[in-house]
Amino acid sequence: MPDWNATARRIRVPLGFAFTVLYLWLAQPTWPSILLGGLVAVPGLWLRAWASGHVTKATEITTTGPYAYTRNPLYLGSLILAVGFGMAARSLWLAVALVAMLLAIYLPVIRWEEAYLRRNFPEFDGYAKRVPRLLPRLHSGAGSPERFSWERYRRHREYNALLGTLAMLAALAIKRQWFIH
């Protein structure tokens, strides 16, 4: 029987698409909730973009940019986006379900990724002692002043998070305009 860590890694994207359908069906957005949720989503998008411009997946431990404050800025950015989407949908149940689903998926994925990093990069343990797993420190715990790379951002296709956020907000606006009376 496969363990949950491996299962979570495999199902996180398809589960997200399935949840999107349920989300749009249950959402009861208003214009203010869409605006507020969109504003809350912006820092999540920004954090994901910043992280994507620094991360070098599977080749080294990234300790620059947001990785000097939290070991998982991409997942933290996704959690912030989930809170924004919950607010935009104007549904406490959807907001709780979004965050719970992300935690149920991301925490096992984080554990799996950390086991991989420990096996392949001996310096990971020192980094993990200095930098928290998810909630960021207020000061840098590691890292050198490496610059953000637009090439990395494009290679990781992080612009898809922005496009997906805009599409979801547009779908909520369409629902609000034409389907909620």
XYZ file of N, CA, C and O in Angstrom:
724
model
N 0.849 -1.188 0.000
C 0.000 0.000 0.000
C 0.887 1.241 0.000
O 1.765 1.377 0.849
N 0.677 2.164 -0.953
C 1.526 3.357 -1.006
C 1.276 4.254 0.208
O 0.169 4.324 0.723
N 2.335 4.913 0.650
C 2.153 5.814 1.792
C 1.537 7.139 1.336
O 1.521 7.467 0.159
N 0.978 7.867 2.306
C 0.261 9.108 1.994
C 1.183 10.144 1.372
O 0.765 10.917 0.514
N 2.461 10.186 1.791
C 3.396 11.160 1.219
C 3.486 10.993 -0.296
O 3.416 11.972 -1.044
N 3.634 9.760 -0.761
C 3.730 9.506 -2.205
C 2.396 9.779 -2.894
O 2.357 10.361 -3.984
N 1.309 9.374 -2.264
C -0.020 9.609 -2.839
C -0.299 11.101 -2.958
O -0.797 11.563 -3.984
N 0.022 11.854 -1.913
C -0.215 13.302 -1.919
C 0.543 13.969 -3.063
O 0.016 14.860 -3.728
N 1.773 13.527 -3.302
C 2.551 14.114 -4.405
C 1.865 13.865 -5.739
O 1.839 14.719 -6.606
N 1.304 12.673 -5.916
C 0.672 12.317 -7.190
C -0.666 13.001 -7.408
O -1.009 13.337 -8.535
N -1.446 13.186 -6.354
C -2.815 13.671 -6.547
C -2.983 15.170 -6.374
O -4.058 15.693 -6.629
N -1.931 15.886 -5.972
C -2.135 17.301 -5.639
C -2.651 18.132 -6.810
O -3.530 18.962 -6.628
N -2.162 17.933 -8.008
C -2.634 18.738 -9.148
C -4.032 18.295 -9.599
O -4.933 19.135 -9.708
N -4.273 16.982 -9.823
C -5.639 16.592 -10.219
C -6.679 16.944 -9.153
O -7.795 17.355 -9.489
N -6.322 16.803 -7.874
C -7.247 17.159 -6.810
C -7.572 18.649 -6.858
O -8.709 19.056 -6.632
N -6.578 19.466 -7.170
C -6.807 20.903 -7.293
C -7.814 21.233 -8.387
O -8.695 22.077 -8.200
N -7.706 20.551 -9.514
C -8.667 20.793 -10.603
C -10.072 20.338 -10.197
O -11.058 21.021 -10.485
N -10.172 19.188 -9.545
C -11.486 18.703 -9.104
C -12.082 19.664 -8.074
O -13.281 19.965 -8.123
N -11.254 20.145 -7.178
C -11.759 21.058 -6.158
C -12.224 22.375 -6.776
O -13.151 23.001 -6.271
N -11.605 22.782 -7.861
C -11.990 24.013 -8.543
C -13.460 23.974 -8.970
O -14.179 24.962 -8.838
N -13.894 22.840 -9.474
C -15.296 22.703 -9.894
C -16.212 22.872 -8.689
O -17.189 23.638 -8.743
N -15.913 22.181 -7.597
C -16.706 22.300 -6.373
C -16.673 23.733 -5.844
O -17.703 24.285 -5.443
N -15.512 24.337 -5.873
C -15.332 25.708 -5.405
C -16.241 26.673 -6.172
O -16.968 27.466 -5.576
N -16.197 26.595 -7.486
C -17.012 27.508 -8.295
C -18.505 27.257 -8.095
O -19.306 28.190 -8.118
N -18.886 26.018 -7.871
C -20.288 25.694 -7.653
C -20.786 26.264 -6.324
O -21.870 26.823 -6.244
N -19.966 26.150 -5.258
C -20.389 26.578 -3.926
C -20.126 28.055 -3.624
O -20.692 28.600 -2.682
N -19.282 28.690 -4.387
C -18.923 30.090 -4.120
C -20.145 30.998 -4.227
O -20.999 30.813 -5.102
N -20.207 31.976 -3.335
C -21.273 32.986 -3.347
C -20.629 34.372 -3.315
O -20.801 35.134 -2.365
N -19.862 34.701 -4.348
C -19.080 35.937 -4.301
C -19.931 37.201 -4.425
O -21.011 37.193 -5.015
N -19.414 38.246 -3.840
C -19.939 39.595 -4.041
C -18.794 40.383 -4.659
O -17.639 39.942 -4.646
N -19.100 41.555 -5.180
C -18.008 42.368 -5.737
C -16.972 42.716 -4.670
O -15.775 42.581 -4.932
N -17.386 43.117 -3.460
C -16.366 43.390 -2.437
C -15.553 42.148 -2.047
O -14.352 42.252 -1.813
N -16.207 40.964 -1.989
C -15.449 39.767 -1.610
C -14.437 39.394 -2.690
O -13.320 38.960 -2.376
N -14.795 39.573 -3.948
C -13.856 39.289 -5.044
C -12.672 40.241 -4.966
O -11.516 39.829 -5.088
N -12.943 41.517 -4.731
C -11.862 42.502 -4.620
C -10.966 42.201 -3.420
O -9.733 42.163 -3.547
N -11.577 41.973 -2.264
C -10.786 41.693 -1.060
C -9.980 40.407 -1.219
O -8.784 40.364 -0.895
N -10.619 39.346 -1.717
C -9.906 38.086 -1.933
C -8.764 38.245 -2.923
O -7.684 37.679 -2.737
N -8.993 39.018 -3.977
C -7.925 39.289 -4.951
C -6.764 40.030 -4.322
O -5.598 39.721 -4.592
N -7.081 40.995 -3.462
C -6.007 41.739 -2.776
C -5.220 40.849 -1.828
O -3.999 40.982 -1.713
N -5.900 39.923 -1.146
C -5.208 38.991 -0.251
C -4.353 38.021 -1.063
O -3.273 37.611 -0.626
N -4.803 37.666 -2.257
C -4.052 36.736 -3.104
C -2.747 37.337 -3.620
O -1.785 36.596 -3.864
N -2.693 38.650 -3.769
C -1.501 39.296 -4.347
C -0.219 38.944 -3.590
O 0.784 38.569 -4.219
N -0.170 39.033 -2.254
C 1.077 38.643 -1.571
C 1.439 37.170 -1.788
O 2.623 36.828 -1.861
N 0.438 36.297 -1.910
C 0.731 34.894 -2.203
C 1.360 34.725 -3.571
O 2.323 33.972 -3.740
N 0.824 35.442 -4.551
C 1.412 35.414 -5.897
C 2.823 35.975 -5.891
O 3.729 35.427 -6.524
N 2.997 37.097 -5.189
C 4.313 37.724 -5.120
C 5.334 36.782 -4.478
O 6.449 36.624 -4.984
N 4.953 36.130 -3.371
C 5.863 35.215 -2.685
C 6.225 34.042 -3.581
O 7.396 33.644 -3.671
N 5.247 33.476 -4.272
C 5.526 32.364 -5.182
C 6.464 32.805 -6.316
O 7.386 32.088 -6.673
N 6.219 33.995 -6.858
C 7.083 34.495 -7.939
C 8.503 34.716 -7.436
O 9.473 34.325 -8.103
N 8.635 35.337 -6.274
C 9.957 35.594 -5.683
C 10.696 34.279 -5.458
O 11.875 34.148 -5.790
N 9.997 33.289 -4.912
C 10.617 31.991 -4.650
C 11.023 31.312 -5.950
O 12.121 30.745 -6.057
N 10.160 31.378 -6.945
C 10.443 30.729 -8.220
C 11.672 31.318 -8.902
O 12.402 30.611 -9.600
N 11.912 32.590 -8.693
C 13.087 33.242 -9.273
C 14.379 32.945 -8.539
O 15.455 33.382 -8.952
N 14.298 32.202 -7.444
C 15.491 31.825 -6.681
C 15.758 30.328 -6.689
O 16.913 29.916 -6.624
N 14.707 29.514 -6.722
C 14.873 28.076 -6.505
C 15.604 27.397 -7.659
O 15.389 27.721 -8.829
N 16.491 26.490 -7.282
C 17.173 25.618 -8.240
C 16.825 24.203 -7.824
O 17.499 23.602 -6.998
N 15.752 23.686 -8.367
C 15.182 22.402 -7.951
C 16.144 21.242 -8.204
O 16.715 21.129 -9.274
N 16.294 20.416 -7.174
C 17.011 19.136 -7.243
C 18.504 19.241 -7.561
O 19.145 18.228 -7.782
N 19.064 20.446 -7.589
C 20.497 20.556 -7.880
C 21.301 21.100 -6.704
O 22.493 20.846 -6.620
N 20.634 21.847 -5.825
C 21.290 22.387 -4.639
C 20.221 22.855 -3.658
O 19.053 22.976 -4.017
N 20.647 23.132 -2.426
C 19.744 23.697 -1.437
C 19.671 25.193 -1.705
O 20.681 25.885 -1.656
N 18.481 25.690 -1.999
C 18.306 27.122 -2.230
C 18.131 27.800 -0.885
O 17.260 27.426 -0.105
N 18.986 28.798 -0.611
C 18.944 29.502 0.680
C 18.835 31.004 0.494
O 18.966 31.747 1.449
N 18.589 31.448 -0.726
C 18.525 32.880 -1.004
C 17.081 33.325 -1.161
O 16.170 32.507 -1.247
N 16.895 34.636 -1.221
C 15.552 35.181 -1.384
C 14.657 34.725 -0.251
O 15.068 34.697 0.914
N 13.434 34.307 -0.556
C 12.515 33.904 0.511
C 12.955 32.628 1.216
O 12.504 32.346 2.326
N 13.830 31.839 0.594
C 14.333 30.607 1.215
C 15.248 30.900 2.395
O 15.587 29.990 3.148
N 15.619 32.136 2.592
C 16.367 32.529 3.784
C 15.428 32.772 4.967
O 15.887 32.885 6.101
N 14.123 32.817 4.720
C 13.124 33.095 5.760
C 12.237 31.884 6.060
O 11.754 31.729 7.171
N 11.961 31.082 5.045
C 11.149 29.872 5.190
C 11.648 28.847 4.177
O 12.027 29.223 3.062
N 11.627 27.580 4.574
C 12.105 26.542 3.654
C 11.096 26.246 2.546
O 11.453 25.611 1.551
N 9.871 26.701 2.693
C 8.824 26.361 1.722
C 8.003 27.574 1.302
O 6.776 27.594 1.474
N 8.639 28.581 0.720
C 7.877 29.778 0.340
C 6.849 29.531 -0.754
O 5.816 30.210 -0.789
N 7.080 28.565 -1.632
C 6.075 28.280 -2.665
C 4.790 27.766 -2.030
O 3.683 28.193 -2.401
N 4.909 26.878 -1.062
C 3.719 26.350 -0.393
C 3.068 27.402 0.489
O 1.837 27.472 0.563
N 3.864 28.219 1.145
C 3.301 29.307 1.947
C 2.536 30.271 1.043
O 1.430 30.708 1.377
N 3.089 30.587 -0.118
C 2.387 31.437 -1.083
C 1.071 30.816 -1.512
O 0.053 31.503 -1.645
N 1.053 29.500 -1.713
C -0.186 28.811 -2.084
C -1.214 28.880 -0.960
O -2.415 29.035 -1.230
N -0.775 28.773 0.277
C -1.707 28.891 1.398
C -2.303 30.292 1.471
O -3.502 30.450 1.730
N -1.494 31.305 1.214
C -2.009 32.678 1.187
C -3.026 32.832 0.058
O -4.081 33.448 0.231
N -2.716 32.254 -1.096
C -3.673 32.273 -2.211
C -4.983 31.592 -1.806
O -6.073 32.086 -2.136
N -4.901 30.470 -1.096
C -6.102 29.756 -0.665
C -6.965 30.624 0.240
O -8.193 30.650 0.109
N -6.334 31.356 1.147
C -7.086 32.261 2.013
C -7.767 33.336 1.162
O -8.951 33.643 1.356
N -7.045 33.888 0.194
C -7.635 34.885 -0.697
C -8.809 34.330 -1.487
O -9.849 34.977 -1.619
N -8.671 33.105 -2.003
C -9.769 32.489 -2.748
C -10.963 32.217 -1.840
O -12.111 32.357 -2.261
N -10.689 31.811 -0.609
C -11.787 31.603 0.340
C -12.545 32.893 0.597
O -13.778 32.907 0.637
N -11.812 33.988 0.750
C -12.453 35.282 0.955
C -13.225 35.707 -0.284
O -14.342 36.230 -0.181
N -12.652 35.483 -1.451
C -13.320 35.871 -2.699
C -14.616 35.096 -2.888
O -15.598 35.642 -3.394
N -14.650 33.845 -2.454
C -15.841 33.016 -2.606
C -16.916 33.372 -1.588
O -18.065 32.979 -1.745
N -16.537 34.095 -0.551
C -17.442 34.495 0.521
C -18.099 33.273 1.147
O -19.306 33.210 1.348
N -17.239 32.299 1.468
C -17.723 31.076 2.089
C -16.701 30.595 3.100
O -15.592 30.200 2.723
N -17.073 30.626 4.361
C -16.182 30.144 5.412
C -15.871 28.666 5.203
O -14.735 28.232 5.371
N -16.876 27.882 4.803
C -16.665 26.452 4.578
C -15.649 26.207 3.466
O -14.788 25.337 3.590
N -15.756 26.952 2.388
C -14.785 26.792 1.301
C -13.397 27.225 1.747
O -12.409 26.570 1.410
N -13.305 28.319 2.502
C -11.998 28.780 2.983
C -11.353 27.721 3.868
O -10.166 27.391 3.701
N -12.125 27.166 4.792
C -11.596 26.121 5.681
C -11.217 24.885 4.866
O -10.150 24.292 5.077
N -12.078 24.492 3.925
C -11.793 23.318 3.092
C -10.538 23.529 2.250
O -9.719 22.612 2.110
N -10.357 24.733 1.693
C -9.160 25.030 0.893
C -7.893 24.884 1.724
O -6.945 24.207 1.321
N -7.871 25.524 2.877
C -6.674 25.475 3.725
C -6.447 24.045 4.228
O -5.313 23.554 4.206
N -7.512 23.367 4.653
C -7.367 21.989 5.137
C -6.840 21.073 4.032
O -5.955 20.244 4.273
N -7.381 21.230 2.817
C -6.926 20.403 1.709
C -5.451 20.668 1.408
O -4.665 19.734 1.234
N -5.080 21.930 1.386
C -3.680 22.252 1.101
C -2.759 21.705 2.178
O -1.690 21.165 1.873
N -3.144 21.831 3.435
C -2.310 21.291 4.509
C -2.237 19.770 4.431
O -1.162 19.182 4.626
N -3.356 19.121 4.132
C -3.366 17.660 4.023
C -2.476 17.176 2.879
O -1.898 16.090 2.952
N -2.372 17.973 1.842
C -1.531 17.608 0.703
C -0.091 18.089 0.896
O 0.861 17.334 0.715
N 0.082 19.362 1.270
C 1.420 19.932 1.304
C 2.291 19.425 2.437
O 3.503 19.266 2.255
N 1.739 19.174 3.610
C 2.585 18.697 4.711
C 3.242 17.356 4.392
O 4.446 17.201 4.599
N 2.513 16.381 3.844
C 3.197 15.143 3.444
C 4.199 15.356 2.311
O 5.269 14.738 2.296
N 3.868 16.238 1.380
C 4.803 16.519 0.282
C 6.074 17.167 0.840
O 7.185 16.811 0.447
N 5.906 18.077 1.783
C 7.065 18.719 2.413
C 7.922 17.669 3.108
O 9.155 17.676 2.979
N 7.297 16.758 3.839
C 8.069 15.699 4.521
C 8.824 14.851 3.503
O 9.997 14.516 3.703
N 8.171 14.487 2.393
C 8.842 13.698 1.370
C 10.019 14.471 0.768
O 11.111 13.936 0.597
N 9.795 15.755 0.446
C 10.861 16.570 -0.137
C 12.032 16.726 0.834
O 13.186 16.680 0.426
N 11.723 16.911 2.123
C 12.801 17.050 3.109
C 13.605 15.761 3.242
O 14.825 15.810 3.392
N 12.939 14.611 3.181
C 13.666 13.335 3.225
C 14.588 13.227 2.012
O 15.749 12.798 2.133
N 14.103 13.626 0.842
C 14.925 13.628 -0.369
C 16.145 14.550 -0.199
O 17.269 14.174 -0.523
N 15.895 15.759 0.317
C 16.993 16.719 0.485
C 18.008 16.217 1.504
O 19.220 16.379 1.313
N 17.557 15.600 2.588
C 18.478 15.048 3.591
C 19.351 13.947 2.995
O 20.532 13.850 3.301
N 18.753 13.102 2.158
C 19.517 12.012 1.524
C 20.543 12.534 0.531
O 21.617 11.960 0.374
N 20.220 13.607 -0.161
C 21.056 14.048 -1.278
C 21.931 15.260 -0.999
O 22.850 15.529 -1.778
N 21.632 15.993 0.072
C 22.395 17.207 0.370
C 22.709 17.246 1.862
O 21.847 17.605 2.668
N 23.931 16.899 2.241
C 24.272 16.845 3.667
C 24.113 18.192 4.376
O 23.878 18.225 5.585
N 24.183 19.278 3.658
C 24.055 20.603 4.276
C 22.610 20.956 4.639
O 22.353 21.965 5.309
N 21.643 20.124 4.221
C 20.243 20.433 4.491
C 19.939 20.500 5.981
O 19.181 21.370 6.419
N 20.498 19.600 6.781
C 20.195 19.597 8.216
C 20.570 20.918 8.878
O 19.807 21.439 9.691
N 21.712 21.481 8.525
C 22.101 22.782 9.078
C 21.142 23.881 8.643
O 20.755 24.736 9.450
N 20.772 23.859 7.394
C 19.802 24.826 6.873
C 18.472 24.684 7.606
O 17.867 25.672 8.029
N 18.014 23.435 7.794
C 16.731 23.182 8.456
C 16.751 23.657 9.912
O 15.708 24.050 10.442
N 17.898 23.630 10.549
C 17.995 24.120 11.930
C 17.885 25.641 11.999
O 17.442 26.180 12.998
N 18.311 26.329 10.947
C 18.310 27.796 10.943
C 17.026 28.411 10.399
O 16.682 29.539 10.755
N 16.344 27.705 9.508
C 15.216 28.294 8.786
C 13.964 27.444 9.031
O 13.993 26.230 8.842
N 12.862 28.083 9.460
C 11.645 27.307 9.754
C 11.025 26.677 8.514
O 11.216 27.139 7.389
N 10.260 25.623 8.763
C 9.656 24.832 7.687
C 8.656 25.635 6.859
O 8.687 25.618 5.634
N 7.715 26.342 7.497
C 6.655 26.987 6.724
C 6.434 28.445 7.124
O 6.483 29.326 6.274
N 6.165 28.689 8.390
C 5.933 30.069 8.825
C 7.272 30.799 8.886
O 8.194 30.345 9.550
N 7.396 31.920 8.211
C 8.710 32.557 8.052
C 9.218 33.250 9.309
O 8.455 33.664 10.168
N 10.530 33.354 9.359
C 11.195 34.177 10.364
C 11.077 35.630 9.916
O 10.863 35.907 8.748
N 11.271 36.533 10.842
C 11.258 37.957 10.495
C 12.613 38.433 10.009
O 12.722 39.501 9.431
N 13.639 37.633 10.254
C 14.984 37.977 9.769
C 15.542 36.794 8.999
O 15.104 35.658 9.178
N 16.490 37.060 8.157
C 17.076 36.027 7.323
C 17.819 35.010 8.190
O 18.626 35.372 9.029
N 17.569 33.722 7.947
C 18.232 32.680 8.711
C 19.346 32.014 7.941
O 20.069 31.196 8.484
N 19.494 32.328 6.693
C 20.530 31.714 5.865
C 20.593 32.480 4.559
O 19.779 33.350 4.299
N 21.522 32.112 3.741
C 21.521 32.634 2.380
C 22.570 33.690 2.101
O 23.104 34.328 2.988
N 22.834 33.816 0.833
C 23.733 34.839 0.337
C 22.921 35.754 -0.569
O 21.826 35.417 -0.978
N 23.458 36.894 -0.919
C 22.674 37.854 -1.705
C 22.586 37.520 -3.199
O 22.976 38.303 -4.033
N 22.065 36.337 -3.518
C 21.866 35.995 -4.918
C 20.655 36.750 -5.442
O 19.674 36.943 -4.743
N 20.720 37.156 -6.698
C 19.653 37.959 -7.274
C 18.543 37.090 -7.853
O 18.753 35.964 -8.264
N 17.371 37.681 -7.883
C 16.205 37.072 -8.515
C 16.505 36.838 -9.989
O 17.119 37.685 -10.650
N 16.078 35.719 -10.524
C 16.312 35.386 -11.922
C 14.982 35.257 -12.675
O 14.200 34.353 -12.381
N 14.757 36.152 -13.625
C 13.556 36.046 -14.460
C 13.601 34.777 -15.289
O 12.561 34.181 -15.590
N 14.789 34.339 -15.651
C 14.925 33.111 -16.443
C 14.416 31.912 -15.636
O 13.706 31.055 -16.172
N 14.758 31.847 -14.354
C 14.236 30.771 -13.493
C 12.719 30.877 -13.369
O 12.015 29.877 -13.421
N 12.231 32.087 -13.157
C 10.783 32.308 -13.047
C 10.079 31.745 -14.282
O 9.092 31.022 -14.173
N 10.587 32.052 -15.466
C 9.988 31.563 -16.706
C 10.155 30.044 -16.844
O 9.214 29.348 -17.238
N 11.329 29.528 -16.519
C 11.580 28.086 -16.644
C 10.645 27.286 -15.737
O 10.172 26.221 -16.115
N 10.366 27.794 -14.544
C 9.454 27.113 -13.621
C 7.986 27.394 -13.960
O 7.100 26.873 -13.294
N 7.750 28.231 -14.959
C 6.406 28.577 -15.437
C 5.508 29.095 -14.316
O 4.320 28.791 -14.261
N 6.102 29.884 -13.435
C 5.342 30.418 -12.306
C 4.274 31.408 -12.749
O 3.305 31.635 -12.039
N 4.399 31.957 -13.940
C 3.367 32.850 -14.471
C 2.018 32.149 -14.535
O 0.978 32.787 -14.553
N 2.013 30.794 -14.524
C 0.747 30.060 -14.517
C -0.058 30.321 -13.247
O -1.292 30.282 -13.279
N 0.624 30.589 -12.129
C -0.098 30.922 -10.894
C -0.850 32.237 -11.069
O -2.002 32.370 -10.644
N -0.212 33.212 -11.701
C -0.872 34.486 -11.967
C -2.045 34.294 -12.925
O -3.149 34.779 -12.676
N -1.822 33.561 -14.005
C -2.893 33.330 -14.979
C -4.054 32.561 -14.348
O -5.221 32.886 -14.580
N -3.748 31.558 -13.531
C -4.792 30.790 -12.859
C -5.580 31.641 -11.880
O -6.812 31.526 -11.786
N -4.887 32.510 -11.149
C -5.564 33.398 -10.201
C -6.494 34.355 -10.945
O -7.647 34.549 -10.543
N -6.005 34.942 -12.012
C -6.844 35.839 -12.802
C -8.056 35.109 -13.380
O -9.178 35.635 -13.377
N -7.852 33.865 -13.841
C -8.963 33.085 -14.394
C -10.000 32.772 -13.312
O -11.209 32.861 -13.564
N -9.540 32.424 -12.107
C -10.484 32.113 -11.022
C -11.260 33.361 -10.613
O -12.473 33.295 -10.388
N -10.578 34.482 -10.497
C -11.271 35.720 -10.137
C -12.258 36.120 -11.229
O -13.365 36.584 -10.940
N -11.881 35.911 -12.494
C -12.799 36.201 -13.602
C -14.014 35.266 -13.547
O -15.147 35.702 -13.767
N -13.781 33.980 -13.229
C -14.897 33.032 -13.121
C -15.837 33.440 -11.989
O -17.067 33.360 -12.135
N -15.276 33.904 -10.877
C -16.119 34.378 -9.776
C -16.911 35.619 -10.198
O -18.086 35.757 -9.849
N -16.255 36.497 -10.929
C -16.941 37.709 -11.398
C -18.081 37.340 -12.357
O -19.171 37.917 -12.288
N -17.842 36.383 -13.236
C -18.894 35.937 -14.156
C -20.048 35.316 -13.376
O -21.213 35.606 -13.643
N -19.706 34.477 -12.400
C -20.766 33.882 -11.576
C -21.559 34.970 -10.872
O -22.780 34.928 -10.835
N -20.861 35.936 -10.302
C -21.532 37.027 -9.585
C -22.435 37.821 -10.527
O -23.564 38.148 -10.189
N -21.952 38.132 -11.696
C -22.691 38.968 -12.635
C -23.922 38.263 -13.223
O -24.964 38.869 -13.339
N -23.762 36.993 -13.594
C -24.819 36.349 -14.359
C -25.566 35.225 -13.656
O -26.597 34.781 -14.135
N -25.047 34.751 -12.517
C -25.686 33.581 -11.907
C -26.143 33.782 -10.474
O -26.805 32.920 -9.924
N -25.819 34.886 -9.852
C -26.260 35.144 -8.476
C -27.240 36.307 -8.514
O -26.935 37.390 -9.015
N -28.400 36.068 -7.951
C -29.444 37.114 -7.979
C -29.703 37.646 -6.605
O -29.713 37.084 -5.624
